[in-house]
Coordinates of C-alpha atoms in Angstrom, one line a residue:
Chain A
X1 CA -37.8 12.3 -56.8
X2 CA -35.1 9.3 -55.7
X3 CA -37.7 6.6 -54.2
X4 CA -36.2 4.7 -51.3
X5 CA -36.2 1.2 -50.4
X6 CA -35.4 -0.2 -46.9
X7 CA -33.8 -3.8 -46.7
X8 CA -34.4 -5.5 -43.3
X9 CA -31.9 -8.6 -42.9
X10 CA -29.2 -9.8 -40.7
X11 CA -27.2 -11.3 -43.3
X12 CA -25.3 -8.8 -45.2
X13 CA -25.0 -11.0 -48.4
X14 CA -29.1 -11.7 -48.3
X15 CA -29.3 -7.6 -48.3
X16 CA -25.9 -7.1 -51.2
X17 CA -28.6 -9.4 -53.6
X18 CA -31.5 -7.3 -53.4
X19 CA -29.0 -4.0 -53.3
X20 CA -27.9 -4.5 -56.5
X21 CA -31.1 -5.2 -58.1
X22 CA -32.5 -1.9 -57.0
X23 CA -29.5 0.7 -57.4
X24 CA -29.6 -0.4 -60.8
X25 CA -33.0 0.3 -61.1
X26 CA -31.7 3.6 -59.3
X27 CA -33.4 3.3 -56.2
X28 CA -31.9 4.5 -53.1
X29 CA -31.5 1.8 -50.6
X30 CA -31.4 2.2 -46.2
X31 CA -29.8 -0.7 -44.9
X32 CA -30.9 -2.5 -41.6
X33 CA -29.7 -5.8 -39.7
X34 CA -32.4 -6.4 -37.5
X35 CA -36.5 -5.5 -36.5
X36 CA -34.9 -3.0 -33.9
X37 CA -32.3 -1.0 -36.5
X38 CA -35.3 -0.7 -38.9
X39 CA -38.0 0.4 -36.4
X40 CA -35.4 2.7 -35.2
X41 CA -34.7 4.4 -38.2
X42 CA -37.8 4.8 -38.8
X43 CA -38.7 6.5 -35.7
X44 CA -35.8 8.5 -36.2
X45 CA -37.7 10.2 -39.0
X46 CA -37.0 7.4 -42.7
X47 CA -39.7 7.8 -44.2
X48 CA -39.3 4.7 -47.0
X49 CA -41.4 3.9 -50.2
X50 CA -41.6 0.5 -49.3
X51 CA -39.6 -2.0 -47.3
X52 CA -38.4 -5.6 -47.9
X53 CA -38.0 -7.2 -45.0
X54 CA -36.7 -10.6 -44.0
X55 CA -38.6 -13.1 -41.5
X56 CA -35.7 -15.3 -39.7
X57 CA -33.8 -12.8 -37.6
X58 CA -32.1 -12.9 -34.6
X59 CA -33.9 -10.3 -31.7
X60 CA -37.6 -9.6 -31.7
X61 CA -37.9 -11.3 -35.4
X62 CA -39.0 -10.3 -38.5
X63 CA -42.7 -10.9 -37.8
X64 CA -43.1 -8.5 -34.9
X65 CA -40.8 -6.5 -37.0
X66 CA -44.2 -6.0 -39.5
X67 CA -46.8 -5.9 -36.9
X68 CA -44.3 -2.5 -35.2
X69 CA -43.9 -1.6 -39.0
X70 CA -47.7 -1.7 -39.5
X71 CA -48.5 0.1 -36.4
X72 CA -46.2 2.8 -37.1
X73 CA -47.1 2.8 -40.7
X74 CA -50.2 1.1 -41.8
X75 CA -49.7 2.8 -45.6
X76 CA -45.9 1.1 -46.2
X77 CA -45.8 -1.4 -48.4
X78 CA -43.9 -4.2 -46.6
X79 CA -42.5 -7.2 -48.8
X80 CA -41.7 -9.7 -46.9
X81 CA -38.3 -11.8 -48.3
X82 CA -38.0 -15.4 -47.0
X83 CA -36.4 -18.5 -47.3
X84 CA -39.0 -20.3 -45.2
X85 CA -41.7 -20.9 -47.7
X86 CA -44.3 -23.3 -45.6
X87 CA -48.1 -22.6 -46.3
X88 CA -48.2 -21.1 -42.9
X89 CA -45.2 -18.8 -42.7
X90 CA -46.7 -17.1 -45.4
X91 CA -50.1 -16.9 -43.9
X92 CA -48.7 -15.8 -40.8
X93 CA -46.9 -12.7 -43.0
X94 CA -50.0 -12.1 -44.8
X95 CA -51.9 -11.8 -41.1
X96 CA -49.6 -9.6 -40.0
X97 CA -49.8 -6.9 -42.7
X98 CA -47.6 -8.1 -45.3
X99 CA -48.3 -6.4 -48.6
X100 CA -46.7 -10.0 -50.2
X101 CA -44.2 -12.6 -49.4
X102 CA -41.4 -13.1 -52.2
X103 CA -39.2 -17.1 -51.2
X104 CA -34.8 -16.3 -51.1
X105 CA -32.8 -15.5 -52.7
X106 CA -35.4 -13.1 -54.2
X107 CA -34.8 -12.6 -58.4
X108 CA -34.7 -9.7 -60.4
X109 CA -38.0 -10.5 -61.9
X110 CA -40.2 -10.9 -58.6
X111 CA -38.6 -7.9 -56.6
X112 CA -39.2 -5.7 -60.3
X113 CA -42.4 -6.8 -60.4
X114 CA -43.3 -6.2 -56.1
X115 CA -42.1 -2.7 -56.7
X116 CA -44.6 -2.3 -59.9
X117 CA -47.3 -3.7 -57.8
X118 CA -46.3 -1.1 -54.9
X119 CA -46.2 1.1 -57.6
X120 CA -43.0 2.1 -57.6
X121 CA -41.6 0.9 -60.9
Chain B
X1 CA -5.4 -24.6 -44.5
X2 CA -8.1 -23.5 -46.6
X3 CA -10.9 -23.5 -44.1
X4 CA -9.2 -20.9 -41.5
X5 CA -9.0 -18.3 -44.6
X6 CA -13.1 -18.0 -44.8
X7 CA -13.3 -14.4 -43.9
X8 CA -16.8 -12.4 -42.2
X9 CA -18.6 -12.0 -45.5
X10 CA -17.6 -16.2 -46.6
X11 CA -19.3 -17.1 -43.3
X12 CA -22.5 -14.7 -43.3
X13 CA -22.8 -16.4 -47.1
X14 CA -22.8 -19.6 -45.8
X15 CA -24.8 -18.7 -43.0
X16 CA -27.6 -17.6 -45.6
X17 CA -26.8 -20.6 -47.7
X18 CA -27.9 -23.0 -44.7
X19 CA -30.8 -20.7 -43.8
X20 CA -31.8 -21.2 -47.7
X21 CA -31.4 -25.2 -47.2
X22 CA -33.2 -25.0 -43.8
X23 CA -36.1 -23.5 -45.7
X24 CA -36.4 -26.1 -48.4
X25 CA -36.7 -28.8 -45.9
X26 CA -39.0 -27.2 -43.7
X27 CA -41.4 -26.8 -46.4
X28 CA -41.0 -30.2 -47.7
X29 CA -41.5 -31.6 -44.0
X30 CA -44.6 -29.2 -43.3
X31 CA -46.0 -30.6 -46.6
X32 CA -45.3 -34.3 -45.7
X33 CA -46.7 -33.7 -41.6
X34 CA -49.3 -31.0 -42.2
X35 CA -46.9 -29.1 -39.0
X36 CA -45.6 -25.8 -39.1
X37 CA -41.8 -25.8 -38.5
X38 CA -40.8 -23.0 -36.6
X39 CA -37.0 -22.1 -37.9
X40 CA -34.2 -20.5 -36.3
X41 CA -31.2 -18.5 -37.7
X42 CA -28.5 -20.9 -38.2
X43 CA -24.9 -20.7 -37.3
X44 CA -21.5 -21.5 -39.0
X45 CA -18.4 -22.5 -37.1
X46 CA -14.9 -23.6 -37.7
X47 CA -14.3 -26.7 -35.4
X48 CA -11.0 -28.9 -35.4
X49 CA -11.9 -32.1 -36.6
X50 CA -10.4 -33.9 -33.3
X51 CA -13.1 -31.7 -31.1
X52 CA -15.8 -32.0 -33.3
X53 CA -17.3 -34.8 -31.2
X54 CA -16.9 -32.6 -28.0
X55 CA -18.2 -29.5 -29.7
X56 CA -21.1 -31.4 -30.8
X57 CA -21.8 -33.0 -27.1
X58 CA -21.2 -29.7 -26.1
X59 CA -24.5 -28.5 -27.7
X60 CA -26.9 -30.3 -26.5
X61 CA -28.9 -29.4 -22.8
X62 CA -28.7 -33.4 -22.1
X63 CA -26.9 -35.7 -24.0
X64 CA -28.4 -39.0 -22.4
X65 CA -30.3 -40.8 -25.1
X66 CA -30.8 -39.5 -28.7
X67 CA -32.1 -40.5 -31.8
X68 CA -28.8 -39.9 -34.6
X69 CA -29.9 -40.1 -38.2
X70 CA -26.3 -39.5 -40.5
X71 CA -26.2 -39.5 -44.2
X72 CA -23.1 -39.1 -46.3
X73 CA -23.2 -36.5 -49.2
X74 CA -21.0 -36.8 -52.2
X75 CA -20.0 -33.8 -54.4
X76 CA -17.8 -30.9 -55.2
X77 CA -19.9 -30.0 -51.6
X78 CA -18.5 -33.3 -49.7
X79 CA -19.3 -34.5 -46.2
X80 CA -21.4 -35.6 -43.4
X81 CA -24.9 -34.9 -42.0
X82 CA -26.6 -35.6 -39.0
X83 CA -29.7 -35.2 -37.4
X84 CA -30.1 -35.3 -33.6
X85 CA -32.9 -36.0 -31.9
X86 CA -33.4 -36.8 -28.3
X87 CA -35.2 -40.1 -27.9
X88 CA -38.5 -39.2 -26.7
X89 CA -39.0 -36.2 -29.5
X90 CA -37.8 -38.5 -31.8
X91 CA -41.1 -40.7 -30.6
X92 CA -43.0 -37.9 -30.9
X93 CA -42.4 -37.2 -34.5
X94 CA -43.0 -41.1 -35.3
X95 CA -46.7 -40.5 -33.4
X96 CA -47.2 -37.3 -35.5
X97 CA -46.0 -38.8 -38.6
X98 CA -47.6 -42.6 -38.4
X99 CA -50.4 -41.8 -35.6
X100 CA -51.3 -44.4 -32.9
X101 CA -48.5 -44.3 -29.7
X102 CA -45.0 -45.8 -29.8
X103 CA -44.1 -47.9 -26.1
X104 CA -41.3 -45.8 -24.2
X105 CA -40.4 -48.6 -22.0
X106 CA -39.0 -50.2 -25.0
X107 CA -36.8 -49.4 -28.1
X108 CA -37.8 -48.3 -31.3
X109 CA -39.0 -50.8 -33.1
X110 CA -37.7 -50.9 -36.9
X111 CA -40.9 -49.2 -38.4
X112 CA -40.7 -46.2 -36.3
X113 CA -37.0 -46.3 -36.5
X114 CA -37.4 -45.9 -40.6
X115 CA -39.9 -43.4 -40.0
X116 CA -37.5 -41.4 -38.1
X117 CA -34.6 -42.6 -41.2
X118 CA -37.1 -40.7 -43.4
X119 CA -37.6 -38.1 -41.4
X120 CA -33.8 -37.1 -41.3
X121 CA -33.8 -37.9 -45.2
X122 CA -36.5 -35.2 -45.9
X123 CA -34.7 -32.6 -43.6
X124 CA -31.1 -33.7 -44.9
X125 CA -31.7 -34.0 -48.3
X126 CA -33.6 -30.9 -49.0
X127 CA -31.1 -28.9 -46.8
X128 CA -27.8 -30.2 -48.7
X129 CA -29.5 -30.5 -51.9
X130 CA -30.2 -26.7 -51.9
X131 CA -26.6 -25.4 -50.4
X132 CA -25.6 -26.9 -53.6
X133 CA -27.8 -26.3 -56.4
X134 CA -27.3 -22.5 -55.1
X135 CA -23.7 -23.2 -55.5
X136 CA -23.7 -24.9 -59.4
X137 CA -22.9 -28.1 -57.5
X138 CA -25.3 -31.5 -57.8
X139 CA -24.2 -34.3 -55.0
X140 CA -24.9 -37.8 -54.6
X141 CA -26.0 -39.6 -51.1
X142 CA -25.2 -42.5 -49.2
X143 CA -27.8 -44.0 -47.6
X144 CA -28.7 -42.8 -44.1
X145 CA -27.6 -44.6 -41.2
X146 CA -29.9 -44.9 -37.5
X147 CA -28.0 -45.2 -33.8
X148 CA -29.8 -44.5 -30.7
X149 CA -27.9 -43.9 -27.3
X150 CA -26.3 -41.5 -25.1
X151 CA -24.9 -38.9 -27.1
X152 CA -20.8 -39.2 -26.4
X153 CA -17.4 -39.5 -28.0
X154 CA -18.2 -43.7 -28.9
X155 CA -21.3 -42.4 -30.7
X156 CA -20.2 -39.3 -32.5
X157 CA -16.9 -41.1 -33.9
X158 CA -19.3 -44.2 -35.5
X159 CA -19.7 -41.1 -37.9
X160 CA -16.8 -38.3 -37.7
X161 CA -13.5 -40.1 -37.4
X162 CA -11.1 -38.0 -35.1
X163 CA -7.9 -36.4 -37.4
X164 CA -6.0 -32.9 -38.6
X165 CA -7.7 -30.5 -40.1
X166 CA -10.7 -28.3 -39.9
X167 CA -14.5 -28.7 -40.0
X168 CA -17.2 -26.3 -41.2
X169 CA -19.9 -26.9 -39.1
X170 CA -23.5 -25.8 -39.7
X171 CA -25.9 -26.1 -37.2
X172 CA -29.9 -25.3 -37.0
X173 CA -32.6 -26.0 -34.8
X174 CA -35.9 -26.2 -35.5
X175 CA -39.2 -26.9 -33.6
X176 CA -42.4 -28.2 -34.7
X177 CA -44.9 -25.7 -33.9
X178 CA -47.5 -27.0 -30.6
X179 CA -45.8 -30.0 -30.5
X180 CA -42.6 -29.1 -28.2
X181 CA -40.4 -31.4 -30.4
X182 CA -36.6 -29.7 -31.1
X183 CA -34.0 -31.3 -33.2
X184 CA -30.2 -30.4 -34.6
X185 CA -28.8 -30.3 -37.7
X186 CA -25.4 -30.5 -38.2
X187 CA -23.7 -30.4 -41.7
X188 CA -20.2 -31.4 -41.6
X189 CA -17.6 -30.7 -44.6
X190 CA -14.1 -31.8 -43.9
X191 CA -11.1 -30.5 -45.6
X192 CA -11.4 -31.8 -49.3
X193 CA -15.0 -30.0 -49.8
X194 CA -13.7 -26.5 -47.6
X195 CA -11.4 -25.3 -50.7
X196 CA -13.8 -26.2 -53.6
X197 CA -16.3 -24.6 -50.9
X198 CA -14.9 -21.4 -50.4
X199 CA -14.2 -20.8 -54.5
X200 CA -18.4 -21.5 -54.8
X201 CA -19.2 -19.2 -52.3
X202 CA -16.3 -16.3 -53.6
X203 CA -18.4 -16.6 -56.9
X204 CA -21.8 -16.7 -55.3
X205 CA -21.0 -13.6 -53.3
X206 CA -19.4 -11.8 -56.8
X207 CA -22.6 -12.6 -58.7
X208 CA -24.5 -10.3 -56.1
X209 CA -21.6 -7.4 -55.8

């Protein structure tokens, strides 16, 4: 059975990176651009294998993004994809129900290896 | 002219690219002040050269008296930095950063005005130096230069001389976490650096496609 990945991020190149890496590790991938677009697709019945989710996004954010993700989901894995890397940030993820926090632009290696961890790959 | 042909896609790379920098430099700050900075999603704007200093005026809530750290960069990935801080945030950070309590009824003196020199060099440096190690650039700095004052036209032009052509124009704000303290960050590449900038970020964005 195809597993499905959804990618959370406003920038459309952040989200073409992590595409790639995982339709060639034949994954199928839901797109969003914001908390809202996720949570909404979700509610409209996605039921992902795990999400990566950026943190820096315009609207409610990424973080209350995770806490809605969590609430609605508490078994999905949610990797959280950054490019702000303080001690804190990632504490604050980790609080909020991350499953792990990978640092932009994330590499083949890591988001292999988050999947495998999810187990997933 | 090069910089008017950076299409939706160019701009969300370079958007991503600054929020990539932003993130360096926060975590290099947070490590130096024990502060959380709180970041925000940056933007990227194409801004005639001759309005820059208007444009940047333009952006601020109240441009009476700020704190302007610049710093020239040098590289394929050419131009012009500054940091804006209004004057009493600017104080704060030197209180946070070297304790004790600056005196508001007079000027900086020149150790707090190096601490806020360093300051901008941390955030600066770690912002530009990322942008263009992601790009397969490495770039060389001038070093930073400190004004204080109202934030118009005679400021702004010490630093961005008024002329054709188009700027790229990168701006962020962050905020230290509990400390109500806000600055801006604007990176400024002029014509030369916008063509070799646009092939970088055409390759960046076909290494991902």
């Amino acid at each position: 059975m195809e597993r499905t990945v959804l990618l959370v991020d406003d920038s459309v190149v952040a989200r073409m990176g992590l595409k790639k890496i995982l339709r060639e590790s034949s994954f199928a991938v839901v797109e969003a651009a914001s908390g809202e677009d996720a949570l909404a697709k979700v509610d409209q019945g996605l039921e992902p294998d795990l999400v990566f989710l950026d943190l820096t996004m315009p609207g409610m954010g990424g973080l209350n993004a995770l806490r809605e993700l969590r609430r609605r989901r508490p078994e999905l894995p949610v990797v959280v994809v950054t490019a702000d890397i303080q001690k804190a940030t990632i504490q604050e993820a980790m609080d909020a129900g991350a499953s792990e926090v990978l640092p932009k632009p994330a590499e083949r290696g890591s988001v292999m290896a988050a999947l495998a961890r999810a187990g997933l790959a | 002219m090069p910089g008017s042909s950076f299409d939706a896609l160019e701009l969300d790379a370079l958007k991503e690219l600054m929020n990539l920098g932003f993130g360096r430099a926060a975590a290099n700050l947070s490590e130096l002040m024990d502060l959380h900075v709180v970041l925000s999603v940056p933007r990227v704007e194409l801004v005639p050269i001759e309005e820059l200093a208007s444009y940047v005026a333009n952006e601020v809530d109240d441009p009476k008296s700020f704190n302007v750290v610049e710093q020239f960069f040098l590289g394929n990935f050419e131009g012009t930095s500054f940091l804006l801080l209004p004057e009493e945030e600017g104080r704060r950070l030197v209180e946070m950063l070297a304790g004790g309590d600056t005196d508001s009824d007079n000027p900086l003196d020149s150790l707090e005005s190096e601490t806020i020199i360093e300051i901008g060099n941390i955030i600066i440096g770690a912002c530009v130096s990322k942008v263009a190690e992601l790009l397969g650039d490495v770039v060389t700095y001038l070093p930073p230069r400190f004004a204080t004052g109202a934030l118009d036209r005679e400021l702004l032009e010490r630093y961005v001389q008024p002329g054709p052509g188009m700027a790229l124009v990168l701006k962020t704000l962050f905020r230290f976490e509990r400390r109500d303290v806000f600055g801006l960050l604007f990176l400024v590449t002029t014509d030369s650096g916008l063509a070799w900038l646009k092939r970088a970020v055409s390759s960046w964005l076909e290494s991902l496609s």
